[in-house]
């Protein structure tokens, strides 16, 4: 029988080593010279700009999550890591898939294994609830996607997205059915990418869960959702052109609701994690500005998701620090935090500012590009600006609590975690923030690779 | 819209091509040095905080000196190309200094060190010094921005700086009174953001400017902010927010005018009635700072009415010159009162009196400043301010009379406050009430600046020529 401590240490070493390697591979991939897109011999997979961007992001986030897995002991930690790796592989599979069954299979794998990772890696009672929520949401999205894909393949007589784009118009009256299937797929994507009104369950999952696991879900699931949309819109481009489909109008409701609802909800939030989740969901919804009349700008989505991921990493690190020092993340316990824990309060404030736009950071730069290139109507743009206003007010409320309020006299003294635990989230916070600034200043070749992805395959 | 960038006439109209920009240099320094100072103050170690706070003014001096030099050497050129300085930032965006924004940039640049040196009712803290530096930097960013991105950030940064200053000053109620002003100024920044996203939303700039100028119904928020804020922040708000607000109102109304006269007529009439309301609001205030805010609200509404209801080519020079004199004279009023505020720690008028007996020079400064405020329509733009008001009364009697009444009531409110300060006996004797050495230095520098500004050629934006230059450049 192997002693438990040995198992724990071995698991720690393994997960840490995997995390470091995954991060190194991701950074190396970002620094590589651009290459033209390629198709595999069967034509079922594309290795293009979107696939590479998604693969790099999943590697980076899975590596960071592996380093952050501290709650599970021994073998459970390794099992959780394997589940996360499997789920990440599913997302990467979906990102490059041009066949509908593979595309669906990748999403199904990601939405099944990721909840398993939650229960394996987090031993708290609330983790089971979060896993169930995640599983149900994923199952619902997969079910809707399955119906949508079945309808599209039946109408076109093919399962390859590039063929569907040409063949789905062979019947004159196929347009309403195909567009309904496409809208259903968009609803499934909305569940994965947290577009309102499907954002309601996610603040609990992303905001209350263990920071690395919640962060993995918050970053990787939107990549999965957008992968479906990128592949479908790319493949169906000829059909959308023929039908005169207006993508901007189709997503405007999601955009307006996504900009306003999370911001309004954030104003009334009483937990820091959920507040960050709602702020993040609001920012994520702005990516819908990259949808154009006949498709979407995959490069804008990818760079937007990169900026979102960096902001989320900074926020998750700050959140982990707050939880470790104060015990939980209820806002009432954070009153006057700046006088008790000035550095922790500053980290929280900086993370919150990232969600509303901190000048000189990559996440703001990509959001600004997105706003400027958006083809939405003025009314929708007013809603986007209104959502930004609501999120600024929510952050101002948080800053006032941290800096302008007198701390409650009955608070317990702050916890003092081990130096290596503090170092873990401290290093991640500082590194992610430094990367944000360096990329905003145009550090090459990484900034170039994140701002402009390599070409993406599309039909027509 | 003009063909040359610069927020004085137009923040969102035109972005120069990339080839026209130089690398980051002095303009970046004007904005980022105070910002760096704010960070150093906020994050610096506690033992050196007091020293850092005392020398905080040094972060603003290089920028002020550069702007003075630019004005000086630019003035010698006596042409539109005399000053045209474009710089790009490494992360995108850039700054521009041209004849169109030199005067407001110079005013804010000179006011920034003053704001950090002026006497305050409460002990100076590093948080407040950092907030003042950030407010100066973000206001300059909004004025010098070469494109919408930096302009929006400047406006939003101004709202955040105000939030920090208000929250820090309002410690008694745990910063609760900071929220109202912050919400309004963030709304203003959101309007600028929305206007930058789509041309049909450009009229929202008028709303943004109305908030910064405190035009009714936003006059109450301005008065509350003036009541709470430290004196230095009041100085920066008066000059910086006034200049950027007026600019935004002008641009918003110009965009609105393209959709027909009905909209501008409605806005102008509402603004004129608002001027009367703000004047009536200012008169019964028993707090000196609230009276000053009420006066500025009435003036802002009056300028808005003139810009909306008169021909732009006629109204722009009139309002520009008038506003410039008003800002300069208001700074003199605030500096004249700073020591009294610092001693009494309240703006309540009952705490003032008898200044004429024991501080003759300070009383004279206040009277000269008041006279400048009253004469502003005649001094600025070679009397075009007064002429434009007469024209407004003639073309739209109701709106014109309401606007004139508002302006007069605002002046009366401020004049009565100054009169009450000077007459009678002091309720409590103020130690060394007359001008101190530092204030004499300010007086000297400000007089030199005024003479300098008035001596500038029309291209550089002398006291009477900011807007005529703009109008000339705008012509085909």
mmCIF file of C-alpha atoms in Angstrom, chain A residues 205-443:
data_model
loop_
_atom_site.group_PDB
_atom_site.id
_atom_site.type_symbol
_atom_site.label_atom_id
_atom_site.label_comp_id
_atom_site.label_asym_id
_atom_site.label_seq_id
_atom_site.Cartn_x
_atom_site.Cartn_y
_atom_site.Cartn_z
ATOM 1 C CA UNK A 205 -21.039 27.581 -11.935
ATOM 2 C CA UNK A 206 -18.295 30.024 -12.934
ATOM 3 C CA UNK A 207 -18.406 32.249 -9.886
ATOM 4 C CA UNK A 208 -18.736 29.852 -6.957
ATOM 5 C CA UNK A 209 -16.708 26.894 -8.123
ATOM 6 C CA UNK A 210 -13.041 26.272 -7.472
ATOM 7 C CA UNK A 211 -11.174 29.052 -9.338
ATOM 8 C CA UNK A 212 -9.145 26.852 -11.758
ATOM 9 C CA UNK A 213 -12.056 24.599 -12.685
ATOM 10 C CA UNK A 214 -14.529 27.456 -12.987
ATOM 11 C CA UNK A 215 -11.962 29.316 -15.062
ATOM 12 C CA UNK A 216 -11.502 26.319 -17.358
ATOM 13 C CA UNK A 217 -15.243 26.114 -17.971
ATOM 14 C CA UNK A 218 -15.583 29.862 -18.431
ATOM 15 C CA UNK A 219 -12.805 30.007 -21.003
ATOM 16 C CA UNK A 220 -13.053 26.699 -22.863
ATOM 17 C CA UNK A 221 -16.813 26.277 -23.241
ATOM 18 C CA UNK A 222 -17.171 29.560 -25.166
ATOM 19 C CA UNK A 223 -14.396 28.337 -27.504
ATOM 20 C CA UNK A 224 -16.467 25.162 -28.023
ATOM 21 C CA UNK A 225 -19.636 27.124 -28.740
ATOM 22 C CA UNK A 226 -17.941 29.513 -31.132
ATOM 23 C CA UNK A 227 -16.265 26.571 -32.895
ATOM 24 C CA UNK A 228 -19.704 25.288 -33.876
ATOM 25 C CA UNK A 229 -20.681 28.699 -35.154
ATOM 26 C CA UNK A 230 -17.414 29.250 -37.043
ATOM 27 C CA UNK A 231 -17.645 25.887 -38.806
ATOM 28 C CA UNK A 232 -21.335 26.209 -39.626
ATOM 29 C CA UNK A 233 -21.140 29.790 -40.847
ATOM 30 C CA UNK A 234 -18.027 28.989 -42.881
ATOM 31 C CA UNK A 235 -19.598 25.945 -44.485
ATOM 32 C CA UNK A 236 -23.013 27.447 -45.049
ATOM 33 C CA UNK A 237 -21.681 30.691 -46.542
ATOM 34 C CA UNK A 238 -22.961 29.909 -50.103
ATOM 35 C CA UNK A 239 -26.426 29.030 -48.813
ATOM 36 C CA UNK A 240 -26.622 32.083 -46.571
ATOM 37 C CA UNK A 241 -25.645 34.226 -49.537
ATOM 38 C CA UNK A 242 -28.396 32.688 -51.666
ATOM 39 C CA UNK A 243 -31.053 33.033 -48.976
ATOM 40 C CA UNK A 244 -30.101 36.647 -48.236
ATOM 41 C CA UNK A 245 -29.752 35.767 -44.573
ATOM 42 C CA UNK A 246 -28.911 38.754 -42.322
ATOM 43 C CA UNK A 247 -26.745 37.453 -39.510
ATOM 44 C CA UNK A 248 -26.538 40.829 -37.755
ATOM 45 C CA UNK A 249 -30.291 41.018 -37.281
ATOM 46 C CA UNK A 250 -30.411 37.369 -36.237
ATOM 47 C CA UNK A 251 -28.028 37.877 -33.322
ATOM 48 C CA UNK A 252 -29.083 41.386 -32.331
ATOM 49 C CA UNK A 253 -31.464 40.128 -29.634
ATOM 50 C CA UNK A 254 -28.717 37.994 -28.084
ATOM 51 C CA UNK A 255 -26.399 40.988 -28.273
ATOM 52 C CA UNK A 256 -28.791 43.443 -26.630
ATOM 53 C CA UNK A 257 -29.794 41.032 -23.879
ATOM 54 C CA UNK A 258 -26.218 39.873 -23.398
ATOM 55 C CA UNK A 259 -24.952 43.418 -23.043
ATOM 56 C CA UNK A 260 -27.615 44.623 -20.624
ATOM 57 C CA UNK A 261 -28.806 41.712 -18.470
ATOM 58 C CA UNK A 262 -25.499 40.529 -16.949
ATOM 59 C CA UNK A 263 -24.500 44.136 -16.252
ATOM 60 C CA UNK A 264 -27.788 44.823 -14.491
ATOM 61 C CA UNK A 265 -27.496 41.580 -12.526
ATOM 62 C CA UNK A 266 -23.931 42.444 -11.530
ATOM 63 C CA UNK A 267 -25.180 45.623 -9.869
ATOM 64 C CA UNK A 268 -27.099 43.551 -7.337
ATOM 65 C CA UNK A 269 -24.574 40.745 -6.834
ATOM 66 C CA UNK A 270 -23.338 39.982 -3.331
ATOM 67 C CA UNK A 271 -20.462 37.579 -4.061
ATOM 68 C CA UNK A 272 -17.215 38.535 -5.739
ATOM 69 C CA UNK A 273 -16.922 35.374 -7.821
ATOM 70 C CA UNK A 274 -20.410 35.709 -9.225
ATOM 71 C CA UNK A 275 -19.797 39.406 -9.848
ATOM 72 C CA UNK A 276 -16.694 38.601 -11.899
ATOM 73 C CA UNK A 277 -18.630 35.893 -13.754
ATOM 74 C CA UNK A 278 -21.399 38.320 -14.683
ATOM 75 C CA UNK A 279 -18.877 40.941 -15.799
ATOM 76 C CA UNK A 280 -17.144 38.303 -17.888
ATOM 77 C CA UNK A 281 -20.415 37.146 -19.450
ATOM 78 C CA UNK A 282 -21.184 40.719 -20.447
ATOM 79 C CA UNK A 283 -17.806 41.040 -22.144
ATOM 80 C CA UNK A 284 -18.245 37.648 -23.797
ATOM 81 C CA UNK A 285 -21.584 38.708 -25.273
ATOM 82 C CA UNK A 286 -19.875 41.620 -27.035
ATOM 83 C CA UNK A 287 -18.155 39.075 -29.295
ATOM 84 C CA UNK A 288 -21.447 38.875 -31.163
ATOM 85 C CA UNK A 289 -20.414 42.177 -32.741
ATOM 86 C CA UNK A 290 -18.121 40.090 -34.942
ATOM 87 C CA UNK A 291 -21.138 38.578 -36.701
ATOM 88 C CA UNK A 292 -21.665 40.122 -40.132
ATOM 89 C CA UNK A 293 -24.531 39.911 -42.553
ATOM 90 C CA UNK A 294 -23.302 36.720 -44.293
ATOM 91 C CA UNK A 295 -21.222 35.088 -41.599
ATOM 92 C CA UNK A 296 -18.748 36.032 -38.931
ATOM 93 C CA UNK A 297 -15.200 37.284 -38.564
ATOM 94 C CA UNK A 298 -13.417 34.292 -37.025
ATOM 95 C CA UNK A 299 -10.270 36.331 -36.429
ATOM 96 C CA UNK A 300 -12.158 38.925 -34.370
ATOM 97 C CA UNK A 301 -13.818 36.166 -32.345
ATOM 98 C CA UNK A 302 -10.488 34.447 -31.686
ATOM 99 C CA UNK A 303 -8.717 37.605 -30.552
ATOM 100 C CA UNK A 304 -11.756 38.573 -28.472
ATOM 101 C CA UNK A 305 -11.733 35.177 -26.790
ATOM 102 C CA UNK A 306 -8.000 35.520 -26.110
ATOM 103 C CA UNK A 307 -8.553 38.887 -24.428
ATOM 104 C CA UNK A 308 -11.451 37.448 -22.450
ATOM 105 C CA UNK A 309 -9.328 34.466 -21.386
ATOM 106 C CA UNK A 310 -6.489 36.676 -20.148
ATOM 107 C CA UNK A 311 -8.905 38.845 -18.181
ATOM 108 C CA UNK A 312 -10.492 35.733 -16.709
ATOM 109 C CA UNK A 313 -7.111 34.327 -15.660
ATOM 110 C CA UNK A 314 -6.260 37.569 -13.865
ATOM 111 C CA UNK A 315 -9.693 37.613 -12.210
ATOM 112 C CA UNK A 316 -9.503 33.955 -11.155
ATOM 113 C CA UNK A 317 -6.077 34.492 -9.587
ATOM 114 C CA UNK A 318 -7.328 37.536 -7.656
ATOM 115 C CA UNK A 319 -10.405 35.620 -6.578
ATOM 116 C CA UNK A 320 -8.335 32.687 -5.363
ATOM 117 C CA UNK A 321 -6.243 35.120 -3.333
ATOM 118 C CA UNK A 322 -9.299 36.709 -1.727
ATOM 119 C CA UNK A 323 -10.809 33.352 -0.849
ATOM 120 C CA UNK A 324 -7.568 32.132 0.668
ATOM 121 C CA UNK A 325 -7.112 35.263 2.803
ATOM 122 C CA UNK A 326 -10.695 35.956 3.907
ATOM 123 C CA UNK A 327 -12.270 32.524 3.807
ATOM 124 C CA UNK A 328 -14.987 33.339 1.282
ATOM 125 C CA UNK A 329 -15.874 35.946 -1.297
ATOM 126 C CA UNK A 330 -19.027 37.580 0.069
ATOM 127 C CA UNK A 331 -18.846 41.305 -0.573
ATOM 128 C CA UNK A 332 -19.938 42.169 2.955
ATOM 129 C CA UNK A 333 -16.732 40.579 4.211
ATOM 130 C CA UNK A 334 -14.675 42.691 1.830
ATOM 131 C CA UNK A 335 -15.742 46.085 3.223
ATOM 132 C CA UNK A 336 -12.647 48.200 3.759
ATOM 133 C CA UNK A 337 -10.385 45.398 2.543
ATOM 134 C CA UNK A 338 -7.843 47.975 1.360
ATOM 135 C CA UNK A 339 -6.950 48.852 4.947
ATOM 136 C CA UNK A 340 -6.532 45.229 6.025
ATOM 137 C CA UNK A 341 -5.088 43.613 2.908
ATOM 138 C CA UNK A 342 -4.003 46.394 0.549
ATOM 139 C CA UNK A 343 -2.332 44.150 -2.023
ATOM 140 C CA UNK A 344 -5.260 41.744 -2.202
ATOM 141 C CA UNK A 345 -7.681 44.664 -2.545
ATOM 142 C CA UNK A 346 -5.553 46.137 -5.318
ATOM 143 C CA UNK A 347 -5.509 42.799 -7.143
ATOM 144 C CA UNK A 348 -9.303 42.568 -6.942
ATOM 145 C CA UNK A 349 -9.701 46.141 -8.144
ATOM 146 C CA UNK A 350 -7.318 45.594 -11.069
ATOM 147 C CA UNK A 351 -9.136 42.395 -12.050
ATOM 148 C CA UNK A 352 -12.469 44.207 -11.905
ATOM 149 C CA UNK A 353 -11.094 47.081 -13.991
ATOM 150 C CA UNK A 354 -9.983 44.583 -16.625
ATOM 151 C CA UNK A 355 -13.612 43.606 -17.135
ATOM 152 C CA UNK A 356 -14.657 47.201 -17.780
ATOM 153 C CA UNK A 357 -11.560 48.072 -19.775
ATOM 154 C CA UNK A 358 -8.199 48.907 -18.263
ATOM 155 C CA UNK A 359 -6.213 51.213 -20.591
ATOM 156 C CA UNK A 360 -3.024 49.688 -21.892
ATOM 157 C CA UNK A 361 -4.222 46.083 -21.772
ATOM 158 C CA UNK A 362 -4.746 43.596 -24.565
ATOM 159 C CA UNK A 363 -8.298 42.733 -23.524
ATOM 160 C CA UNK A 364 -9.384 46.361 -23.938
ATOM 161 C CA UNK A 365 -7.523 46.712 -27.243
ATOM 162 C CA UNK A 366 -9.339 43.752 -28.806
ATOM 163 C CA UNK A 367 -12.695 44.932 -27.433
ATOM 164 C CA UNK A 368 -12.099 48.370 -28.916
ATOM 165 C CA UNK A 369 -11.301 46.823 -32.318
ATOM 166 C CA UNK A 370 -14.476 44.791 -32.068
ATOM 167 C CA UNK A 371 -16.598 47.828 -31.224
ATOM 168 C CA UNK A 372 -15.122 49.818 -34.071
ATOM 169 C CA UNK A 373 -15.614 47.043 -36.624
ATOM 170 C CA UNK A 374 -19.110 46.113 -35.452
ATOM 171 C CA UNK A 375 -21.772 46.329 -38.142
ATOM 172 C CA UNK A 376 -24.719 46.455 -35.738
ATOM 173 C CA UNK A 377 -27.449 49.067 -35.814
ATOM 174 C CA UNK A 378 -27.100 52.239 -33.705
ATOM 175 C CA UNK A 379 -29.742 50.951 -31.289
ATOM 176 C CA UNK A 380 -27.747 47.796 -30.638
ATOM 177 C CA UNK A 381 -24.585 49.875 -30.211
ATOM 178 C CA UNK A 382 -26.392 52.013 -27.658
ATOM 179 C CA UNK A 383 -27.247 48.797 -25.818
ATOM 180 C CA UNK A 384 -23.592 47.751 -25.934
ATOM 181 C CA UNK A 385 -22.547 51.142 -24.531
ATOM 182 C CA UNK A 386 -25.337 50.840 -21.950
ATOM 183 C CA UNK A 387 -24.061 47.407 -20.920
ATOM 184 C CA UNK A 388 -20.573 48.856 -20.549
ATOM 185 C CA UNK A 389 -22.039 51.615 -18.361
ATOM 186 C CA UNK A 390 -23.797 49.082 -16.118
ATOM 187 C CA UNK A 391 -20.620 47.062 -15.699
ATOM 188 C CA UNK A 392 -18.657 50.214 -14.843
ATOM 189 C CA UNK A 393 -21.224 51.014 -12.160
ATOM 190 C CA UNK A 394 -20.978 47.483 -10.769
ATOM 191 C CA UNK A 395 -17.191 47.793 -10.583
ATOM 192 C CA UNK A 396 -17.524 51.227 -8.961
ATOM 193 C CA UNK A 397 -19.707 49.657 -6.276
ATOM 194 C CA UNK A 398 -17.020 47.055 -5.653
ATOM 195 C CA UNK A 399 -14.242 49.677 -5.549
ATOM 196 C CA UNK A 400 -16.271 51.770 -3.099
ATOM 197 C CA UNK A 401 -16.668 48.708 -0.871
ATOM 198 C CA UNK A 402 -12.969 47.955 -0.990
ATOM 199 C CA UNK A 403 -11.640 51.482 -0.549
ATOM 200 C CA UNK A 404 -14.239 53.879 0.856
ATOM 201 C CA UNK A 405 -15.910 51.777 3.547
ATOM 202 C CA UNK A 406 -14.782 51.257 7.094
ATOM 203 C CA UNK A 407 -14.092 47.573 7.819
ATOM 204 C CA UNK A 408 -16.461 45.811 10.162
ATOM 205 C CA UNK A 409 -15.035 45.493 13.665
ATOM 206 C CA UNK A 410 -16.137 41.884 14.089
ATOM 207 C CA UNK A 411 -14.122 40.453 11.235
ATOM 208 C CA UNK A 412 -11.737 37.608 11.952
ATOM 209 C CA UNK A 413 -8.055 38.207 11.206
ATOM 210 C CA UNK A 414 -7.030 37.258 7.682
ATOM 211 C CA UNK A 415 -5.864 33.724 7.046
ATOM 212 C CA UNK A 416 -2.195 33.205 6.332
ATOM 213 C CA UNK A 417 -1.725 30.587 3.634
ATOM 214 C CA UNK A 418 1.599 28.898 2.853
ATOM 215 C CA UNK A 419 4.068 30.903 0.826
ATOM 216 C CA UNK A 420 3.879 28.482 -2.094
ATOM 217 C CA UNK A 421 0.093 28.787 -2.238
ATOM 218 C CA UNK A 422 0.317 32.574 -2.204
ATOM 219 C CA UNK A 423 3.058 32.340 -4.780
ATOM 220 C CA UNK A 424 0.908 30.193 -7.040
ATOM 221 C CA UNK A 425 -1.909 32.681 -7.562
ATOM 222 C CA UNK A 426 0.389 35.666 -7.120
ATOM 223 C CA UNK A 427 2.639 34.522 -9.950
ATOM 224 C CA UNK A 428 -0.336 33.743 -12.202
ATOM 225 C CA UNK A 429 -1.890 37.152 -11.480
ATOM 226 C CA UNK A 430 1.288 39.121 -12.135
ATOM 227 C CA UNK A 431 2.229 37.045 -15.182
ATOM 228 C CA UNK A 432 -1.206 37.327 -16.792
ATOM 229 C CA UNK A 433 -1.307 41.068 -16.133
ATOM 230 C CA UNK A 434 2.197 41.510 -17.529
ATOM 231 C CA UNK A 435 1.176 39.543 -20.620
ATOM 232 C CA UNK A 436 -1.914 41.748 -20.999
ATOM 233 C CA UNK A 437 0.259 44.876 -21.000
ATOM 234 C CA UNK A 438 3.022 43.374 -23.153
ATOM 235 C CA UNK A 439 0.535 42.239 -25.789
ATOM 236 C CA UNK A 440 -1.146 45.642 -25.755
ATOM 237 C CA UNK A 441 2.254 47.198 -26.399
ATOM 238 C CA UNK A 442 2.607 44.865 -29.382
ATOM 239 C CA UNK A 443 5.133 42.285 -28.118
#
